[in-house]
Amino acid sequence: MWATGMSCCDQPGLQPVEQALETLLSSAKVITEIEMVSVEETLGRVLAEDQRSTVDVPPADNSAMDGFAFNSADLKSEGSTTLPLSQRIPAGVAPAPLLPGTAARIFTGAEVPAGADTVVMQENCEWTDDNVTVLVVSKTGDNIRPQGQDIQNGSVIMFRGHRIKPQDMGLLASVGIAKAPVYRKLKVAILSTGDELVEPGTELQPGHIYNSNRYTLAGQMKALGFDYIDLGIVADSFEATEEALRRAAKEADCIVTSGGVSVGEEDHVKACVEQLGSIDLWKLAIKPGKPLAFGNVLGTPFLGLPGNPAAVFVTCALVARPYLLKTQGANDILPTPIQVTANFDRPKPAKRQEYLRAKLVINKKGEACAELAGNQSSGILSTASVGNGFAIHPLAGTIQMGEPVAFLLFSDLLF
Ligand code: AMP
Ligand code: MG
């Protein structure tokens, strides 16, 4: 990828986010193992084969109303019509063909009998046990849900690479599929580097901070439906980093680390990865999150996220997520921003595209607006919690109150 004698890290400047994503995504290798799971267990899993229906949904014409079924030819073209009632068809019962010149009492979801082509709702009728008077003129086909209206026998209902949502589980079940083929869950190793880190639940000693990245990353892996191996806190030494990375490479499909990828002498991750494999990309034009590194450790893909807590959240959601989803076999991996109105002013960014933690609100004019969630420094995690998305500030210029701004909802990034 780099000219002879050059490494990625000698390249001048920072990689634009889109370009870095292209590099990452083109190198992602989709997992190959497939397993059959019951539809109940498919939430968040990625389909490994197209799913085709072997039935029509609905399987037969059925009534959309509680009312009466008849043949429209038996109805007068004006005024009301009285017809004898020849059968009663609740849902779940196979009807007999309709006797000519009669009507059937019918209920929502019940199959329309052969010979009937129209249903009138009961609110437009008067009836006894023996007869019904239809008080209105009906159009042929009224209130009938035709066979195959939703899904036709033989059609593909979901394609390989589809990530299954609750409504997809329902759709699979609606055509009678009880088990579906999905890719094995991706196994991601996560580890947090830093001698300053201690786990919550212990008392904080001078010089220490609580390890938050471990939990942000664990939550993101869970939300994306991956399995993860948590290698915990790794000390700031070459030896400890090497040991953890070797283990991660052996046990996982991908490695995601936090911290230790900057330029300080306490940052061992990058040097260690370069020794065990390679770094193919380093430093993005993204704020927060510049010192992101991508490469491999002994052949296992490696994503080195920065240490700052907000930078971890941003780079995991915007860079690691699409890469990992692609590896998991998913198709729809890049989120679509919505356009909203800026409720803030920002000066032109110096060198990096900014992902501002913001909140989507409706202003007095009824417009969807992005409001900054507060402090945007890379060490500030609380604004990621207050916000519900990122307002994207491209390099091109300033943002002024009232101008359009692209907005990515967290809910589109955390599943
Ligand atoms: P580093 O990239 O290792 O220099 O870390 C950058 C900043 O992020 C430092 O202020 C670290 O203390 C902080 N940091 C690194 N890892 C974590 C973590 N797991 N949880 C919270 N803060 C962290
Ligand atoms: Mg560190």
PDB file of C-alpha atoms and ligand atoms in Angstrom, residues 192-193 196-197 209-214 258-262 267 306-309, ligand 1:
ATOM      1  CA  SER A 192      -7.403  -1.186  27.873  1.00  0.00           C
ATOM      2  CA  THR A 193      -3.827   0.023  28.170  1.00  0.00           C
ATOM      3  CA  GLU A 196      -3.149   4.839  35.564  1.00  0.00           C
ATOM      4  CA  LEU A 197      -6.219   2.620  35.190  1.00  0.00           C
ATOM      5  CA  ILE A 209      -8.378   6.973  37.227  1.00  0.00           C
ATOM      6  CA  TYR A 210     -11.168   4.504  36.701  1.00  0.00           C
ATOM      7  CA  ASN A 211     -11.119   2.471  33.519  1.00  0.00           C
ATOM      8  CA  SER A 212     -14.116   3.665  31.545  1.00  0.00           C
ATOM      9  CA  ASN A 213     -13.113   2.646  28.019  1.00  0.00           C
ATOM     10  CA  ARG A 214     -13.400  -1.024  28.902  1.00  0.00           C
ATOM     11  CA  SER A 258      -7.701   1.614  23.792  1.00  0.00           C
ATOM     12  CA  GLY A 259      -4.807   3.970  24.524  1.00  0.00           C
ATOM     13  CA  GLY A 260      -1.100   3.707  23.855  1.00  0.00           C
ATOM     14  CA  VAL A 261      -1.237   4.607  20.145  1.00  0.00           C
ATOM     15  CA  SER A 262       0.045   8.164  20.450  1.00  0.00           C
ATOM     16  CA  ASP A 267       2.726   4.419  24.207  1.00  0.00           C
ATOM     17  CA  PRO A 306      -7.115   6.361  21.191  1.00  0.00           C
ATOM     18  CA  GLY A 307      -7.200   6.491  24.997  1.00  0.00           C
ATOM     19  CA  ASN A 308      -9.398   9.512  25.571  1.00  0.00           C
ATOM     20  CA  PRO A 309     -12.889   8.329  26.513  1.00  0.00           C
TER      21      PRO A 309
HETATM   22  P1  AMP B   1      -3.205   7.491  25.865  1.00  0.00           P
HETATM   23  O1  AMP B   1      -3.655   7.455  24.443  1.00  0.00           O
HETATM   24  O2  AMP B   1      -2.883   6.131  26.394  1.00  0.00           O
HETATM   25  O3  AMP B   1      -2.105   8.467  26.058  1.00  0.00           O
HETATM   26  O4  AMP B   1      -4.433   8.013  26.699  1.00  0.00           O
HETATM   27  C1  AMP B   1      -4.999   9.303  26.455  1.00  0.00           C
HETATM   28  C2  AMP B   1      -5.825   9.741  27.630  1.00  0.00           C
HETATM   29  O5  AMP B   1      -6.920   8.851  27.813  1.00  0.00           O
HETATM   30  C3  AMP B   1      -5.107   9.766  28.965  1.00  0.00           C
HETATM   31  O6  AMP B   1      -5.566  10.885  29.683  1.00  0.00           O
HETATM   32  C4  AMP B   1      -5.544   8.494  29.634  1.00  0.00           C
HETATM   33  O7  AMP B   1      -5.469   8.563  31.034  1.00  0.00           O
HETATM   34  C5  AMP B   1      -6.953   8.354  29.151  1.00  0.00           C
HETATM   35  N1  AMP B   1      -7.325   6.947  29.125  1.00  0.00           N
HETATM   36  C6  AMP B   1      -6.659   5.967  28.498  1.00  0.00           C
HETATM   37  N2  AMP B   1      -7.254   4.790  28.665  1.00  0.00           N
HETATM   38  C7  AMP B   1      -8.353   5.028  29.419  1.00  0.00           C
HETATM   39  C8  AMP B   1      -9.384   4.190  29.924  1.00  0.00           C
HETATM   40  N3  AMP B   1      -9.393   2.884  29.677  1.00  0.00           N
HETATM   41  N4  AMP B   1     -10.375   4.753  30.646  1.00  0.00           N
HETATM   42  C9  AMP B   1     -10.369   6.092  30.876  1.00  0.00           C
HETATM   43  N5  AMP B   1      -9.419   6.922  30.416  1.00  0.00           N
HETATM   44  C10 AMP B   1      -8.421   6.406  29.701  1.00  0.00           C
END
